[in-house]
Coordinates of C-alpha atoms in Angstrom, one line a residue:
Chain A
X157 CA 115.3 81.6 80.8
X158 CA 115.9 85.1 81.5
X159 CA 112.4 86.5 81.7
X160 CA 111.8 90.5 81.4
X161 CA 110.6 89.9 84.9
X162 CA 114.0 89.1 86.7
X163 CA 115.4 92.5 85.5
X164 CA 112.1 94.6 87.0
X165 CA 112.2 92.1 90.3
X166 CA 116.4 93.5 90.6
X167 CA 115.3 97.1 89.9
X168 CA 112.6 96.8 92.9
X169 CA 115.1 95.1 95.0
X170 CA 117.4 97.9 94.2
X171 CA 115.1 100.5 95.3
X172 CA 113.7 98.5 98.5
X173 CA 117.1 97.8 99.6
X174 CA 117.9 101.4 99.5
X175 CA 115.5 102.1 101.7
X176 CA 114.8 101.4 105.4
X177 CA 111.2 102.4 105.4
X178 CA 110.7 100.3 102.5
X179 CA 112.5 97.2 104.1
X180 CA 110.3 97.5 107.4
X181 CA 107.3 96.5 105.2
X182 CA 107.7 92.4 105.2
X183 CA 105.9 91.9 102.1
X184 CA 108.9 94.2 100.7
X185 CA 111.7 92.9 103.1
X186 CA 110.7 89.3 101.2
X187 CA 110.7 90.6 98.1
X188 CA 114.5 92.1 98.6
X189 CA 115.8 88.9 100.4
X190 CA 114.7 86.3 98.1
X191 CA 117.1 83.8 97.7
X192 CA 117.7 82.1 94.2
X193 CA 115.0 80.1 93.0
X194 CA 115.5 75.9 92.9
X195 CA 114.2 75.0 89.3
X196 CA 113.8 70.8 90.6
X197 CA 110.5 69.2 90.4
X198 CA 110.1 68.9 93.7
X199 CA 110.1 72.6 94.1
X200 CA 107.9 73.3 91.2
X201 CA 104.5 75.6 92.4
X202 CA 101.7 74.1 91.0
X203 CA 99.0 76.9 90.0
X204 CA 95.0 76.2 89.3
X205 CA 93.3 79.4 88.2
X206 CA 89.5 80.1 88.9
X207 CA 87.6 82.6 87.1
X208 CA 89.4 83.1 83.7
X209 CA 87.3 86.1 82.4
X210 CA 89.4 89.4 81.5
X211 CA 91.4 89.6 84.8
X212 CA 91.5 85.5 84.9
X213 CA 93.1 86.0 81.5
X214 CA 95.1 88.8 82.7
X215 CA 96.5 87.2 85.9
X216 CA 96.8 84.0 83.8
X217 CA 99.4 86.1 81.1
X218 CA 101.3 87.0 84.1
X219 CA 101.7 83.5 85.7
X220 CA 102.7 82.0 82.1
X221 CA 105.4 84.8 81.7
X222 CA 107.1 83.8 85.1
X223 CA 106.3 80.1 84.7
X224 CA 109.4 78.9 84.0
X225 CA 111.6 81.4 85.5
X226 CA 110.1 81.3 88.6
X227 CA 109.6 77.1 88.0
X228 CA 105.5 77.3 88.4
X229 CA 103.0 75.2 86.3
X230 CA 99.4 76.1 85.4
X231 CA 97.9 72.9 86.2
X232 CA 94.1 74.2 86.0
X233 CA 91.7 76.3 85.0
X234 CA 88.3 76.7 86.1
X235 CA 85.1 78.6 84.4
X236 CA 81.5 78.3 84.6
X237 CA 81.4 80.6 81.6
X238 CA 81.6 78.4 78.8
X239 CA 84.2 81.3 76.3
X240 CA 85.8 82.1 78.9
X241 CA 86.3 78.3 80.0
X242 CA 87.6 77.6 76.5
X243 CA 89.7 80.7 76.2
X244 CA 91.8 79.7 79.0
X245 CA 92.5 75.9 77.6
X246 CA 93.5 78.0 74.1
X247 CA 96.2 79.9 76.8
X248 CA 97.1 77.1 78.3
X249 CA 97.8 74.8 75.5
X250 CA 95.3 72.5 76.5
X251 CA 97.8 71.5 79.2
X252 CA 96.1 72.4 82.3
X253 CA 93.2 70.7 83.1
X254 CA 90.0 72.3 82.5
X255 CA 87.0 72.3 85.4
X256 CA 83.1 74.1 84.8
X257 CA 83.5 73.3 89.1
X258 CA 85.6 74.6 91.4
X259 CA 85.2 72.1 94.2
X260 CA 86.7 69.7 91.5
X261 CA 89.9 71.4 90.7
X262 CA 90.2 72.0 94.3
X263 CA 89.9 68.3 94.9
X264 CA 93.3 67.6 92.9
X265 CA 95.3 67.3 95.4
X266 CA 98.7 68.3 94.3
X267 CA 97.6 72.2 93.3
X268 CA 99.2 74.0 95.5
X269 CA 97.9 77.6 95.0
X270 CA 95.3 79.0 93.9
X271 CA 94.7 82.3 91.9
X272 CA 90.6 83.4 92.3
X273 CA 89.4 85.7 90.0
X274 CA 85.4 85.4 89.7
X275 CA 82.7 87.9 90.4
X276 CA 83.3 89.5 93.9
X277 CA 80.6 87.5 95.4
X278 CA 81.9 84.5 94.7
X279 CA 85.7 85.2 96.7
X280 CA 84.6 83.9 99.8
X281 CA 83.5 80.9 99.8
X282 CA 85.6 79.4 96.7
X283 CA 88.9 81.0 98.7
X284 CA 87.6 79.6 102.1
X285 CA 87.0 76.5 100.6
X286 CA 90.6 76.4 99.1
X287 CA 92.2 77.5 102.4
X288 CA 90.0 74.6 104.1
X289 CA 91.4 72.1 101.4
X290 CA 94.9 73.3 101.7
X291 CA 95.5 75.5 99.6
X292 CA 97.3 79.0 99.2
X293 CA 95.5 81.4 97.9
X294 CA 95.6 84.8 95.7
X295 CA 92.3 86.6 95.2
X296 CA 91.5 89.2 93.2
X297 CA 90.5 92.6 94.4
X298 CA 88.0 93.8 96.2
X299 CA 88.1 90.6 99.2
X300 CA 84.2 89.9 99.4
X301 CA 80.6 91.7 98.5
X302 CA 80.2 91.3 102.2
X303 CA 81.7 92.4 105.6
X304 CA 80.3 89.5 107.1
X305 CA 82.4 87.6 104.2
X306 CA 85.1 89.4 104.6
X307 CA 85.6 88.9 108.3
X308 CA 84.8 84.9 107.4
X309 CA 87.9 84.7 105.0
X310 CA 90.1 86.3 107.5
X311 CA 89.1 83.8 110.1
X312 CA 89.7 80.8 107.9
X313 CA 93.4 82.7 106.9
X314 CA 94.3 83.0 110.9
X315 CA 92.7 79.6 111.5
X316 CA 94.4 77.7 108.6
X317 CA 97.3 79.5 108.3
X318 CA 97.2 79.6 104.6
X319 CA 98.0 82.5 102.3
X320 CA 95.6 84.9 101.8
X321 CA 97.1 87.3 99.4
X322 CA 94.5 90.1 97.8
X323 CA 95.4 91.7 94.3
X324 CA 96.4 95.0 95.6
X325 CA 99.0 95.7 93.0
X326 CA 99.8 99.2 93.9
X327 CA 101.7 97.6 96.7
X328 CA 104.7 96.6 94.5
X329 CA 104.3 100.2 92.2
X330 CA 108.1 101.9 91.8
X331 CA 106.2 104.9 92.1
X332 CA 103.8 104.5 95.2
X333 CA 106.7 103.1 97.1
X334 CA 109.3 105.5 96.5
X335 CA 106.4 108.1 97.3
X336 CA 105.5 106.3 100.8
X337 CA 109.4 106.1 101.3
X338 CA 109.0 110.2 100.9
X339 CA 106.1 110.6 103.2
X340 CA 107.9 108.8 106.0
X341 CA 110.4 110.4 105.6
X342 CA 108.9 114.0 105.9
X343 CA 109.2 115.4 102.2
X344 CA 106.3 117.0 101.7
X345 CA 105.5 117.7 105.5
X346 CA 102.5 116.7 107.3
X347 CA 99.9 114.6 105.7
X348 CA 96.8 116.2 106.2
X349 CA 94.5 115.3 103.3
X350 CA 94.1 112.7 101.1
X351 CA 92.3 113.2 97.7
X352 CA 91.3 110.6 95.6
X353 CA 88.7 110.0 92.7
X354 CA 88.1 107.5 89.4
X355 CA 86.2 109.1 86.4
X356 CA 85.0 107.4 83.6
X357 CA 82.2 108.1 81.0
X358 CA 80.8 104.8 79.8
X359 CA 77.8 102.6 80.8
X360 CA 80.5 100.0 82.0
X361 CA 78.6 97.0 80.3
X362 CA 80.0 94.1 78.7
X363 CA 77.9 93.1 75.4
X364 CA 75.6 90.1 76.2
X365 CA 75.5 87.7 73.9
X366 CA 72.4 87.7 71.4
X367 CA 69.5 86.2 72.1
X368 CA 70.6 85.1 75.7
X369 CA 69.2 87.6 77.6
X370 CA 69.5 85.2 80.8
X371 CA 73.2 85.8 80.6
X372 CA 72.7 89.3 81.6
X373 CA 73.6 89.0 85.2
X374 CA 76.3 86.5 84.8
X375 CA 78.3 89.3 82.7
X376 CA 77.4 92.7 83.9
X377 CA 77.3 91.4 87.8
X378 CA 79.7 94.4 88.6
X379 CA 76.1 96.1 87.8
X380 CA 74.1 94.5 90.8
X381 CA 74.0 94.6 94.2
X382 CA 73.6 90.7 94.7
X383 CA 77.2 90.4 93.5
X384 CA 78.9 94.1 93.4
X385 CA 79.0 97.2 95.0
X386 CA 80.3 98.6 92.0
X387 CA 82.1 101.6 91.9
X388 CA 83.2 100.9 95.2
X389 CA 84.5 97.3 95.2
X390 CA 85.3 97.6 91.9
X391 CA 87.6 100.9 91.7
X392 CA 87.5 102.7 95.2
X393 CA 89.1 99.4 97.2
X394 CA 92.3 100.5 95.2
X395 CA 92.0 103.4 96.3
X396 CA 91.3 103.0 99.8
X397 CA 94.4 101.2 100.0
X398 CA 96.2 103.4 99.0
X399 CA 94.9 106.1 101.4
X400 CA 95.0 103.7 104.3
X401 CA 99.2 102.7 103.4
X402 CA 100.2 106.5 103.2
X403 CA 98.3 107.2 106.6
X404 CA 100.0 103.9 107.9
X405 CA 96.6 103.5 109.8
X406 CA 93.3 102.9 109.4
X407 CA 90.2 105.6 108.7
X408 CA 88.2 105.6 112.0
X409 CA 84.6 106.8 109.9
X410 CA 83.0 107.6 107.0
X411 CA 80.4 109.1 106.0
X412 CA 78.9 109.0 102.2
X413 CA 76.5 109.7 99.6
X414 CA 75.9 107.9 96.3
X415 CA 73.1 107.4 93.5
X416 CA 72.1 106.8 89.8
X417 CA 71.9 110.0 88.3
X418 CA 73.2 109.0 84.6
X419 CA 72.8 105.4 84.1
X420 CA 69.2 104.8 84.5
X421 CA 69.3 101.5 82.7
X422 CA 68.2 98.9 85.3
X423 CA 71.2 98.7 87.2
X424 CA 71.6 99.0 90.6
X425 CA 75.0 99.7 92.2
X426 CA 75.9 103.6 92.4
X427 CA 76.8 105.2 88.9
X428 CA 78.6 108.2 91.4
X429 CA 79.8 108.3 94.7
X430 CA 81.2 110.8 97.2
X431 CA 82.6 109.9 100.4
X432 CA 84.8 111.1 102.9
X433 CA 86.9 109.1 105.5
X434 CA 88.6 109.9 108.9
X435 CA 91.7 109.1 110.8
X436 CA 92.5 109.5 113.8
X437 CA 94.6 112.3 113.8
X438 CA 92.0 114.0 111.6
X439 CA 93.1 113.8 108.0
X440 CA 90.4 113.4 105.5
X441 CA 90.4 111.1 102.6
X442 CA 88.7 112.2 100.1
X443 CA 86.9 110.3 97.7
X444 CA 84.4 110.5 94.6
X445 CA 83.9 108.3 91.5
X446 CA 81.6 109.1 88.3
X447 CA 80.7 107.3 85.2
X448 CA 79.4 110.3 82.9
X449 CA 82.3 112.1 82.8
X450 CA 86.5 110.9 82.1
X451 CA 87.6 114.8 82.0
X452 CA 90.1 114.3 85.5
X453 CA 90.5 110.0 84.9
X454 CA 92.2 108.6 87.8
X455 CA 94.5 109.8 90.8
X456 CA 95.5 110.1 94.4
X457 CA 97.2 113.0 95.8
X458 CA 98.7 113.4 98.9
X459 CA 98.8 116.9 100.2
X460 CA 101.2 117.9 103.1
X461 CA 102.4 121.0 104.2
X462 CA 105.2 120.5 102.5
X463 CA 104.2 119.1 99.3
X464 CA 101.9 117.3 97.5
X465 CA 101.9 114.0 95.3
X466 CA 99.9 113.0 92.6
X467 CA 100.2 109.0 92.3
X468 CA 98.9 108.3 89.0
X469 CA 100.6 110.9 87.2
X470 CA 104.2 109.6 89.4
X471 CA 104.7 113.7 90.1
X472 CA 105.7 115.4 93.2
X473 CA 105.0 119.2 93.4
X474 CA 106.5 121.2 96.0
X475 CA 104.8 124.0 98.2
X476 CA 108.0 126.2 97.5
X477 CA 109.2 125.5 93.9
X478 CA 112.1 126.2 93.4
X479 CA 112.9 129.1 91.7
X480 CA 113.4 130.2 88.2
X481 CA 116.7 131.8 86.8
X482 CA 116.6 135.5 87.2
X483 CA 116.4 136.2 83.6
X484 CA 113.8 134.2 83.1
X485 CA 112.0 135.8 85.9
X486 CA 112.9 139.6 84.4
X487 CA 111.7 138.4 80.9
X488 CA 108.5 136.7 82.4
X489 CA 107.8 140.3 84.2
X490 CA 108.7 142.5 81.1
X491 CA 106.1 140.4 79.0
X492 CA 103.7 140.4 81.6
X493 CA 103.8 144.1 81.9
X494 CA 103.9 144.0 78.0
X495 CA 101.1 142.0 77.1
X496 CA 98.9 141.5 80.3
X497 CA 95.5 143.5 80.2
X498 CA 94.4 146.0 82.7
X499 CA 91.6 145.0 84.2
X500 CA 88.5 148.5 84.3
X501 CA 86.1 146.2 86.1
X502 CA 85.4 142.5 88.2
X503 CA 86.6 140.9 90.8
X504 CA 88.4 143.5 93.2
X505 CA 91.1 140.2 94.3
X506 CA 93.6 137.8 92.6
X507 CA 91.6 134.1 92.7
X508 CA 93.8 131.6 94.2
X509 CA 94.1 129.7 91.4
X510 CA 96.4 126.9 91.6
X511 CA 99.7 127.5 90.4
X512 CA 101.3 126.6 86.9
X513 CA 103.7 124.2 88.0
X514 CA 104.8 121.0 86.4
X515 CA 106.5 119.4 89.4
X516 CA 109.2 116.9 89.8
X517 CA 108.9 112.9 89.0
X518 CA 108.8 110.7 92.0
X519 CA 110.6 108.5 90.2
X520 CA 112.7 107.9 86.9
X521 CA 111.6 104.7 86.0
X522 CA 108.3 103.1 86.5
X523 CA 108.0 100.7 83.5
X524 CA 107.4 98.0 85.8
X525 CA 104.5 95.2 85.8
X526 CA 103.2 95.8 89.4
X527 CA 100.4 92.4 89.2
X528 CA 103.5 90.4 87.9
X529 CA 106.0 91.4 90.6
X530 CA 103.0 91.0 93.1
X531 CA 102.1 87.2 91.6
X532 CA 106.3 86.5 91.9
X533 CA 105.5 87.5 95.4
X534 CA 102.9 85.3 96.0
X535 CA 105.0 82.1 94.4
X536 CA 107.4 83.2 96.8
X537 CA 105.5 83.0 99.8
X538 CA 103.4 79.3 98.8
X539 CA 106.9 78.1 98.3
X540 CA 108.2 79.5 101.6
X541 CA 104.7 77.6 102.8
X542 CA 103.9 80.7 104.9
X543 CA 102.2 83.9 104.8
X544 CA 104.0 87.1 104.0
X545 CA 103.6 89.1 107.1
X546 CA 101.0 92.2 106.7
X547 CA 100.0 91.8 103.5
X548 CA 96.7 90.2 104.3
X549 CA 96.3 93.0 106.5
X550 CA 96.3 95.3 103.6
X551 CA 93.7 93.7 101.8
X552 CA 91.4 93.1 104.5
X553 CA 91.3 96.6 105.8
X554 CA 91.0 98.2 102.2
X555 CA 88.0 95.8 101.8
X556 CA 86.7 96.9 105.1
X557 CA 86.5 100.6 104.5
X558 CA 85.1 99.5 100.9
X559 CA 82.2 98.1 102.4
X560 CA 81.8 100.1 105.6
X561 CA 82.2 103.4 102.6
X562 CA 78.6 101.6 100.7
X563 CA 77.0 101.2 103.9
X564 CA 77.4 105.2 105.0
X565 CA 76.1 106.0 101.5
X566 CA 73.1 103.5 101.9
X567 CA 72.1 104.2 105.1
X568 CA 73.0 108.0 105.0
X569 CA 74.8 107.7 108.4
X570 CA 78.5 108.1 110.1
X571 CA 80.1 104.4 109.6
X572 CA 82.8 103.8 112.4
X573 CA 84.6 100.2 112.2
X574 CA 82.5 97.3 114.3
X575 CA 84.6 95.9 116.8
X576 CA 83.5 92.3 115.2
X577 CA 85.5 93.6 112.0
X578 CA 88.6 94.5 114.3
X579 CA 91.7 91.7 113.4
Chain B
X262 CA 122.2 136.7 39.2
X263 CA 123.4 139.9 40.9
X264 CA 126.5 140.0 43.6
X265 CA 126.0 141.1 47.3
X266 CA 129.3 143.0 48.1
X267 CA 128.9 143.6 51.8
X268 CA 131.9 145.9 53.2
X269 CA 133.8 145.5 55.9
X270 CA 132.2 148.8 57.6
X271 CA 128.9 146.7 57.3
X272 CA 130.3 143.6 59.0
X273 CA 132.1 145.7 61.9
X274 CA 128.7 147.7 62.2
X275 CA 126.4 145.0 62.8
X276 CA 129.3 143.5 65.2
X277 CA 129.1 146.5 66.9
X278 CA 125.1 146.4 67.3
X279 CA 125.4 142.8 68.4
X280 CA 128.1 143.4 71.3
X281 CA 126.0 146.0 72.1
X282 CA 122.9 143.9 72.1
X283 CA 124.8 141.4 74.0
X284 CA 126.3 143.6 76.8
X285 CA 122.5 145.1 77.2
X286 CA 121.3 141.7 77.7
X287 CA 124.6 141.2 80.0
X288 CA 123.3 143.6 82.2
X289 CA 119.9 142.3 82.1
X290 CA 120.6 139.1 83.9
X291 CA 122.9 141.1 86.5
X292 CA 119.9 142.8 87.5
X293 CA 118.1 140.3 87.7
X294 CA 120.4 137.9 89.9
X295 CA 120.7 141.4 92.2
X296 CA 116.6 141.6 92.0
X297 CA 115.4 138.2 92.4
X298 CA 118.3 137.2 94.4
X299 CA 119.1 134.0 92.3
X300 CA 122.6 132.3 92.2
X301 CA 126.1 134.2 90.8
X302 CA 126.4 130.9 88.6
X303 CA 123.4 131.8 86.0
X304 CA 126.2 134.6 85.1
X305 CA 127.1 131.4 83.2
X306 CA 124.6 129.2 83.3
X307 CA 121.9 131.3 81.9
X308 CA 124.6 132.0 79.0
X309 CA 122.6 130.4 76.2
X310 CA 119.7 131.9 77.3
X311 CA 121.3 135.1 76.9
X312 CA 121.8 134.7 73.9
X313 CA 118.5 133.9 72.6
X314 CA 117.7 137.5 74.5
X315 CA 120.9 139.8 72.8
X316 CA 119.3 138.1 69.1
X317 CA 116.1 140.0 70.1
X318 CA 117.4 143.2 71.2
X319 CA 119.7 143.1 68.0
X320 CA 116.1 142.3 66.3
X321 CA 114.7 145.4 68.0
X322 CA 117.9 147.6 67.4
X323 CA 117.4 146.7 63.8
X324 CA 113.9 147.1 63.6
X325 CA 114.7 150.4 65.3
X326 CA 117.4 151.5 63.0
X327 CA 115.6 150.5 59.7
X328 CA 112.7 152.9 61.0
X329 CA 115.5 156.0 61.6
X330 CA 116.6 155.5 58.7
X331 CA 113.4 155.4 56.8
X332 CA 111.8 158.4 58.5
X333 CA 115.6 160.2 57.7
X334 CA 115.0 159.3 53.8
X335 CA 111.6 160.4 53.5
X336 CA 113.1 163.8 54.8
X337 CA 116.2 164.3 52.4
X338 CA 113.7 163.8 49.5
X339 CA 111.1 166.3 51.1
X340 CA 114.3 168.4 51.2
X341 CA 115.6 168.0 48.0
X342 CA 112.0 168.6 46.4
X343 CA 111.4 171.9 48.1
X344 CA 115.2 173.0 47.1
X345 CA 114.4 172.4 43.4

């Protein structure tokens, strides 16, 4: 079958093999040397999915797309949630079998991988438990609710030597690896600050059913602390990520402020939060997240001396743009002159306002399903039976700072990483 | 319906206004390549540009013209009144 897939996988190679920054990250020197795959039953991956809510579902569309191309099979599903339970044997045909407990499916013992995507608080132990029963594992972002569990699941991953790979799908964006290739290699100068934020304006509930108002907690868990720490595991992980790749190190503190200033409705994670990480060579990251306003949405901008990025939006704008055609300079002036008023009173100085420029594209084409290509890399490695080499990494530090981020803003204090926490 | 005869003069008139427009707007972008120290090449480059510019100087030229010889009418008939 020639899935859409195979044609995005060659246009990543394409660009990864171009590139010898790309190629010295392994996750991306796999990627580029896979060999071709064996469709034989012997080779087949066999797939059980827990947790098959919207991202279950999600992560479940991606695995059928590549299932026979990439010779997987969905062998089960697991929910506690009894739509979502039946939802996923609807996707699945009725061919996988279905499991209300995890320690079931995990008891079949020719699944080889697992894909986890419950409620955060439940990554730990299901994943530790898989790892323990020999089993590869994917897990959805954020890693854990705790740093304690977080530091437990990287233990069991060194101890077991299973996969651990974590659902950071920005790793395998056309457009946030062509920009990292540009960092590295000096195109918009020295890194100094890092900007991020997420914006949204809705109460971030999911409608509970009527009349089970016990259900409550089950489906809105990204809104309490027992099982979220909302904005931040939820969108900021991403995000800190991201910030952690371009610096190619890890923050060294953080210090943070959060609250509930829109959403009074019982809920008890953050509905805003500001922080601000440090590296070592004293760049910032900047971060803040809101849910009563979308005006600015989503990005992370890279600002160098030389340049600056805006990830989302896949531009690059240069410090120095380059210029425009004379004319068009001696028209622009002539109709400035023209039709610009004289000011007779206010501000004595021209506000640095930031320029009207459009920028460049960091890259051409960026069409590409980014949780797919990063599930074809996880097949990959379970059939490879090994780990892909710093890709853990970049989950586990990402939900590090995550957590270390909440615990500046809840105990109003400087956060530096715990030795303990160092891997 | 009624004919519109337009005379050679007319045609070779306007081309004259439009070379002219064209050669102002010529010199425009030489000045600016000198001023804003830009590349030689938008000499051709900019060329359809340019042309978008000598269509409004003709515009203005017209605009121009049509006002001369409005204001030049108004004064023959003044003219001729107080001569009767």
């Amino acid at each position: 079958m020639n899935s859409p897939y195979k044609s995005r996988r060659a246009f990543i190679k394409k660009t990864i093999i171009g590139s010898t920054v790309l190629m010295s990250y392994p996750w991306l020197e796999a990627l580029a040397n896979e060999s071709a795959i064996s469709m034989s039953a012997a080779n087949k991956v066999r797939v059980g999915i827990i947790g098959t809510g919207s991202r279950g579902q999600g992560l479940l569309y991606n695995l059928l797309a590549i299932e026979t191309s990439h010779n997987i099979e969905i062998a089960a599903i697991c929910d506690n949630y009894e739509p979502n339970y039946q939802k996923a044997i609807e996707l699945t045909h009725g061919k996988a079998k279905a499991f209300y407990d995890y320690r079931e499916l995990l008891d079949i013992k020719d699944i080889d991988a697992i894909v986890i995507a419950t409620p955060l608080h439940q990554h730990a132990h299901i994943a530790i438990d898989a790892m323990n029963a020999d089993k590869q594992v994917f897990c959805e972002k954020s890693m854990a609710r705790t740093l304690a569990d977080t530091k437990r699941m990287a233990n069991t991953h060194y101890e077991t030597g299973k996969i651990l790979q974590i659902g950071h799908q920005r790793l395998f964006d056309k457009k946030y690896l062509d920009a990292i290739d540009y960092v590295r290699s000096g195109k918009i100068g020295n890194v100094t600050q890092i900007r991020a934020y997420w914006h949204r304006n809705n109460d971030w509930r999911r409608p509970v059913p009527e009349g089970k108002p016990e259900l409550e907690r089950k489906i809105n868990w990204r809104l309490y602390k027992e099982y979220s720490c909302g904005l931040m595991t939820e969108l900021a992980s991403h995000q800190i990520q991201v910030a952690n790749w371009v610096k190619d190190a890890q923050a060294v503190s953080v210090i943070g402020v959060g609250g509930i200033n829109y959403w009074k409705d019982g809920r008890e994670v953050y509905d805003n939060v500001a922080l601000i990480y440090s590296y070592a060579d004293g760049t910032q990251f900047i971060y803040d997240s809101m849910t009563s306003n979308r005006f600015y949405g989503l990005e992370e901008q890279i600002l160098g001396d030389k340049g600056t990025f805006e990830l989302e939006q896949n531009k690059m704008y240069s410090e120095n743009p380059p210029q425009p055609a004379g004319i068009l300079q001696l028209v622009n002036n002539i109709e400035k002159n023209i039709f610009e008023k004289i000011p007779i009173g206010g501000a004595t100085w021209i506000p640095e306002t930031a320029l009207e420029y459009k920028g460049e594209y960091i890259t051409g084409d960026f069409d590409v399903n980014e949780t797919g290509i990063s599930l074809e890399v996880f097949v990959d490695s379970v059939r490879r039976g090994k780990p892909t080499p710093g890709l853990f990494e970049q989950g586990y530090h990402a939900s590090v700072w995550t957590l270390l981020g909440q615990q500046a803003m809840e105990t109003q204090q400087k956060i530096y990483l715990p030795e303990e926490l160092k891997i | 319906m009624k004919d519109i005869i337009i005379r050679g003069a007319t045609i070779r008139r306007e081309l004259f206004f439009f070379l002219l427009s064209f050669i102002i707007a010529f010199g425009m972008n030489l000045y600016a390549i000198i001023t804003f120290k830009t590349l030689w090449a938008e000499l051709l480059t900019q060329l359809p540009f340019l042309i978008l510019v000598t269509l409004v100087i003709y515009l203005i030229i017209l605009l121009a013209r049509i006002v001369f010889l409005g204001i030049n009418k108004l004064l023959r008939i003044k003219k001729n009144k107080s001569s009767v």
